Short mmCIF file of N, CA and C in Angstrom, two decimals:
data_model
loop_
_atom_site.label_atom_id
_atom_site.label_comp_id
_atom_site.label_asym_id
_atom_site.label_seq_id
_atom_site.Cartn_x
_atom_site.Cartn_y
_atom_site.Cartn_z
N MET A 1 9.33 16.54 -18.09
CA MET A 1 7.94 16.79 -18.41
C MET A 1 7.85 17.34 -19.83
N SER A 2 6.97 16.77 -20.64
CA SER A 2 6.85 17.22 -22.02
C SER A 2 5.92 18.41 -22.14
N ARG A 3 6.05 19.09 -23.25
CA ARG A 3 5.19 20.25 -23.50
C ARG A 3 3.76 19.78 -23.73
N PRO A 4 2.79 20.62 -23.36
CA PRO A 4 1.40 20.27 -23.68
C PRO A 4 1.16 20.38 -25.18
N LYS A 5 0.28 19.54 -25.69
CA LYS A 5 -0.03 19.59 -27.12
C LYS A 5 -0.75 20.89 -27.45
N PRO A 6 -0.35 21.56 -28.54
CA PRO A 6 -1.03 22.80 -28.92
C PRO A 6 -2.42 22.52 -29.49
N THR A 7 -3.29 23.49 -29.36
CA THR A 7 -4.62 23.40 -29.95
C THR A 7 -4.55 23.90 -31.38
N ILE A 8 -4.90 23.04 -32.32
CA ILE A 8 -4.87 23.40 -33.74
C ILE A 8 -6.20 24.06 -34.10
N LEU A 9 -6.12 25.30 -34.58
CA LEU A 9 -7.31 26.04 -34.97
C LEU A 9 -7.65 25.84 -36.44
N LEU A 10 -6.62 25.70 -37.27
CA LEU A 10 -6.80 25.57 -38.72
C LEU A 10 -5.59 24.85 -39.28
N GLU A 11 -5.80 24.02 -40.29
CA GLU A 11 -4.68 23.30 -40.89
C GLU A 11 -4.85 23.22 -42.39
N TYR A 12 -3.75 23.37 -43.11
CA TYR A 12 -3.73 23.20 -44.56
C TYR A 12 -2.59 22.25 -44.90
N VAL A 13 -2.89 21.22 -45.72
CA VAL A 13 -1.87 20.28 -46.17
C VAL A 13 -1.79 20.36 -47.68
N ASP A 14 -0.57 20.64 -48.20
CA ASP A 14 -0.33 20.67 -49.64
C ASP A 14 -0.26 19.23 -50.12
N LYS A 15 -1.17 18.84 -50.99
CA LYS A 15 -1.24 17.46 -51.44
C LYS A 15 -0.06 17.05 -52.32
N ALA A 16 0.64 18.02 -52.91
CA ALA A 16 1.79 17.70 -53.75
C ALA A 16 3.06 17.48 -52.92
N THR A 17 3.27 18.29 -51.90
CA THR A 17 4.51 18.20 -51.12
C THR A 17 4.30 17.59 -49.74
N TYR A 18 3.03 17.44 -49.33
CA TYR A 18 2.67 16.92 -48.00
C TYR A 18 3.13 17.82 -46.86
N LYS A 19 3.47 19.06 -47.17
CA LYS A 19 3.82 20.02 -46.12
C LYS A 19 2.52 20.57 -45.55
N SER A 20 2.51 20.78 -44.25
CA SER A 20 1.31 21.31 -43.62
C SER A 20 1.60 22.63 -42.92
N GLU A 21 0.62 23.49 -42.93
CA GLU A 21 0.65 24.76 -42.20
C GLU A 21 -0.45 24.66 -41.16
N GLN A 22 -0.10 24.88 -39.90
CA GLN A 22 -1.08 24.81 -38.83
C GLN A 22 -1.16 26.16 -38.11
N VAL A 23 -2.39 26.62 -37.88
CA VAL A 23 -2.63 27.81 -37.09
C VAL A 23 -2.91 27.30 -35.68
N LEU A 24 -2.05 27.68 -34.72
CA LEU A 24 -2.15 27.18 -33.36
C LEU A 24 -2.65 28.26 -32.41
N LYS A 25 -3.43 27.84 -31.42
CA LYS A 25 -3.94 28.77 -30.41
C LYS A 25 -2.77 29.25 -29.55
N SER A 26 -2.78 30.54 -29.23
CA SER A 26 -1.75 31.13 -28.38
C SER A 26 -2.42 32.04 -27.36
N GLU A 27 -1.86 32.08 -26.17
CA GLU A 27 -2.41 32.94 -25.12
C GLU A 27 -2.19 34.41 -25.46
N ALA A 28 -1.04 34.73 -26.05
CA ALA A 28 -0.69 36.11 -26.36
C ALA A 28 0.56 36.13 -27.22
N ILE A 29 1.01 37.34 -27.55
CA ILE A 29 2.31 37.56 -28.17
C ILE A 29 3.13 38.33 -27.14
N TRP A 30 4.36 37.89 -26.91
CA TRP A 30 5.24 38.58 -25.98
C TRP A 30 6.30 39.32 -26.78
N ALA A 31 6.44 40.60 -26.51
CA ALA A 31 7.39 41.43 -27.23
C ALA A 31 8.37 42.07 -26.26
N VAL A 32 9.59 42.24 -26.71
CA VAL A 32 10.60 42.93 -25.91
C VAL A 32 10.52 44.42 -26.27
N PHE A 33 10.40 45.26 -25.26
CA PHE A 33 10.34 46.70 -25.45
C PHE A 33 11.59 47.33 -24.85
N TYR A 34 12.00 48.46 -25.41
CA TYR A 34 13.13 49.23 -24.89
C TYR A 34 12.59 50.52 -24.30
N GLN A 35 12.81 50.73 -23.02
CA GLN A 35 12.31 51.90 -22.29
C GLN A 35 10.80 52.06 -22.49
N GLY A 36 10.09 50.94 -22.47
CA GLY A 36 8.64 50.95 -22.58
C GLY A 36 8.09 51.14 -23.97
N LYS A 37 8.95 51.11 -24.99
CA LYS A 37 8.50 51.33 -26.36
C LYS A 37 9.03 50.23 -27.28
N PRO A 38 8.29 49.92 -28.36
CA PRO A 38 8.77 48.90 -29.31
C PRO A 38 10.01 49.38 -30.07
N PHE A 39 10.79 48.43 -30.55
CA PHE A 39 12.01 48.74 -31.29
C PHE A 39 12.31 47.62 -32.28
N ASN A 40 13.23 47.88 -33.20
CA ASN A 40 13.76 46.86 -34.10
C ASN A 40 15.18 46.54 -33.67
N LEU A 41 15.61 45.32 -33.90
CA LEU A 41 16.95 44.88 -33.52
C LEU A 41 17.70 44.44 -34.78
N LYS A 42 18.80 45.12 -35.08
CA LYS A 42 19.58 44.84 -36.29
C LYS A 42 21.00 44.44 -35.90
N THR A 43 21.51 43.40 -36.54
CA THR A 43 22.91 43.02 -36.35
C THR A 43 23.62 43.15 -37.69
N SER A 44 24.88 43.53 -37.62
CA SER A 44 25.68 43.65 -38.84
C SER A 44 27.15 43.55 -38.47
N ASN A 45 27.98 43.35 -39.47
CA ASN A 45 29.41 43.28 -39.28
C ASN A 45 29.96 44.70 -39.37
N SER A 46 30.68 45.15 -38.35
CA SER A 46 31.18 46.53 -38.34
C SER A 46 32.40 46.72 -39.23
N ILE A 47 33.01 45.63 -39.71
CA ILE A 47 34.20 45.74 -40.56
C ILE A 47 33.83 45.75 -42.04
N THR A 48 32.85 44.93 -42.42
CA THR A 48 32.48 44.82 -43.82
C THR A 48 30.96 44.83 -43.98
N ASN A 49 30.48 45.12 -45.17
CA ASN A 49 29.04 45.11 -45.43
C ASN A 49 28.51 43.73 -45.78
N TYR A 50 29.43 42.75 -45.91
CA TYR A 50 28.99 41.41 -46.25
C TYR A 50 28.76 40.63 -44.99
N PRO A 51 27.76 39.87 -44.79
CA PRO A 51 26.66 39.57 -45.69
C PRO A 51 25.51 40.57 -45.62
N GLY A 52 25.68 41.68 -45.00
CA GLY A 52 24.62 42.68 -44.90
C GLY A 52 23.93 42.57 -43.56
N PRO A 53 23.15 43.59 -43.21
CA PRO A 53 22.49 43.60 -41.91
C PRO A 53 21.39 42.54 -41.82
N LYS A 54 21.13 42.09 -40.61
CA LYS A 54 20.06 41.13 -40.37
C LYS A 54 19.19 41.69 -39.25
N TYR A 55 17.89 41.70 -39.48
CA TYR A 55 16.95 42.16 -38.47
C TYR A 55 16.45 40.93 -37.70
N LYS A 56 16.56 41.00 -36.37
CA LYS A 56 16.18 39.87 -35.54
C LYS A 56 14.78 40.06 -34.98
N LYS A 57 14.15 38.94 -34.62
CA LYS A 57 12.82 38.97 -34.03
C LYS A 57 12.86 39.57 -32.63
N VAL A 58 11.87 40.35 -32.30
CA VAL A 58 11.73 40.87 -30.94
C VAL A 58 10.35 40.56 -30.36
N SER A 59 9.52 39.80 -31.10
CA SER A 59 8.22 39.37 -30.58
C SER A 59 8.08 37.86 -30.82
N PHE A 60 7.43 37.20 -29.87
CA PHE A 60 7.38 35.74 -29.87
C PHE A 60 6.03 35.25 -29.36
N SER A 61 5.64 34.04 -29.77
CA SER A 61 4.42 33.42 -29.26
C SER A 61 4.71 32.61 -28.00
N ASN A 62 5.95 32.61 -27.55
CA ASN A 62 6.38 31.89 -26.35
C ASN A 62 7.04 32.89 -25.41
N PRO A 63 6.58 33.01 -24.15
CA PRO A 63 7.16 34.02 -23.26
C PRO A 63 8.62 33.76 -22.91
N GLY A 64 9.05 32.51 -22.91
CA GLY A 64 10.42 32.20 -22.55
C GLY A 64 11.43 32.83 -23.49
N HIS A 65 11.15 32.83 -24.79
CA HIS A 65 12.07 33.43 -25.77
C HIS A 65 12.19 34.93 -25.55
N ALA A 66 11.06 35.58 -25.25
CA ALA A 66 11.09 37.03 -25.01
C ALA A 66 11.88 37.37 -23.75
N HIS A 67 11.67 36.62 -22.68
CA HIS A 67 12.40 36.88 -21.43
C HIS A 67 13.90 36.64 -21.62
N ASN A 68 14.26 35.60 -22.37
CA ASN A 68 15.68 35.33 -22.64
C ASN A 68 16.33 36.46 -23.42
N LEU A 69 15.62 36.98 -24.43
CA LEU A 69 16.17 38.08 -25.23
C LEU A 69 16.31 39.35 -24.38
N ALA A 70 15.30 39.66 -23.57
CA ALA A 70 15.37 40.85 -22.72
C ALA A 70 16.55 40.75 -21.75
N LYS A 71 16.74 39.59 -21.16
CA LYS A 71 17.86 39.41 -20.22
C LYS A 71 19.19 39.55 -20.96
N LYS A 72 19.29 38.94 -22.14
CA LYS A 72 20.52 39.03 -22.93
C LYS A 72 20.86 40.48 -23.27
N LEU A 73 19.87 41.25 -23.73
CA LEU A 73 20.10 42.64 -24.11
C LEU A 73 20.42 43.50 -22.88
N ASN A 74 19.76 43.26 -21.76
CA ASN A 74 20.08 44.00 -20.53
C ASN A 74 21.50 43.71 -20.07
N ASP A 75 21.92 42.44 -20.15
CA ASP A 75 23.29 42.08 -19.77
C ASP A 75 24.30 42.69 -20.74
N LEU A 76 24.00 42.61 -22.04
CA LEU A 76 24.90 43.11 -23.07
C LEU A 76 25.10 44.63 -22.96
N CYS A 77 24.02 45.35 -22.69
CA CYS A 77 24.07 46.81 -22.64
C CYS A 77 24.26 47.35 -21.23
N ASN A 78 24.38 46.43 -20.26
CA ASN A 78 24.59 46.81 -18.86
C ASN A 78 23.53 47.80 -18.39
N CYS A 79 22.25 47.40 -18.59
CA CYS A 79 21.14 48.26 -18.21
C CYS A 79 19.96 47.39 -17.79
N GLU A 80 18.86 48.02 -17.45
CA GLU A 80 17.60 47.33 -17.14
C GLU A 80 16.47 47.93 -17.98
N ASP A 81 16.80 48.43 -19.16
CA ASP A 81 15.84 49.14 -20.01
C ASP A 81 14.98 48.23 -20.88
N PHE A 82 15.36 46.96 -21.02
CA PHE A 82 14.60 46.03 -21.85
C PHE A 82 13.64 45.24 -20.97
N SER A 83 12.38 45.18 -21.39
CA SER A 83 11.36 44.46 -20.63
C SER A 83 10.46 43.69 -21.59
N VAL A 84 9.69 42.77 -21.04
CA VAL A 84 8.78 41.95 -21.84
C VAL A 84 7.36 42.46 -21.64
N VAL A 85 6.64 42.66 -22.73
CA VAL A 85 5.26 43.14 -22.70
C VAL A 85 4.37 42.06 -23.31
N LYS A 86 3.30 41.72 -22.59
CA LYS A 86 2.34 40.72 -23.07
C LYS A 86 1.26 41.43 -23.87
N LEU A 87 1.13 41.08 -25.14
CA LEU A 87 0.15 41.71 -26.03
C LEU A 87 -1.01 40.75 -26.26
N THR A 88 -2.21 41.18 -25.87
CA THR A 88 -3.39 40.32 -26.05
C THR A 88 -4.47 40.98 -26.90
N ALA A 89 -4.37 42.26 -27.16
CA ALA A 89 -5.35 42.98 -27.98
C ALA A 89 -4.66 44.10 -28.70
N GLY A 90 -5.29 44.60 -29.74
CA GLY A 90 -4.70 45.70 -30.47
C GLY A 90 -5.59 46.13 -31.62
N GLU A 91 -5.09 47.06 -32.34
CA GLU A 91 -5.81 47.61 -33.48
C GLU A 91 -5.59 46.72 -34.71
N THR A 92 -6.66 46.35 -35.38
CA THR A 92 -6.56 45.59 -36.61
C THR A 92 -6.25 46.56 -37.75
N VAL A 93 -5.20 46.27 -38.49
CA VAL A 93 -4.74 47.15 -39.57
C VAL A 93 -5.12 46.51 -40.89
N LYS A 94 -5.76 47.28 -41.76
CA LYS A 94 -6.13 46.77 -43.09
C LYS A 94 -4.92 46.76 -43.99
N GLU A 95 -4.87 45.78 -44.89
CA GLU A 95 -3.78 45.68 -45.85
C GLU A 95 -3.81 46.86 -46.80
N VAL A 96 -2.65 47.40 -47.08
CA VAL A 96 -2.55 48.58 -47.96
C VAL A 96 -2.41 48.16 -49.40
#
């Protein structure tokens, strides 16, 4: 079974490169929380500083990715402290 087609809310096509940016409708944003609170996830090499730390995504527009990450982190840390939170509303923050 194929995925349903997304609803396009807005689209921009660069006439020089023909690349397009599409704003797609989403039901929510799903985020992985640790002990009920948001967190950042950083990976790095413990032997050397090269290539430097990398911060990984912990919020997604697809619930499957969030559930997979929560399960992976719970298995890795041998705990049940990671959960998925569905975000549908929030405070709008003005640009600084």
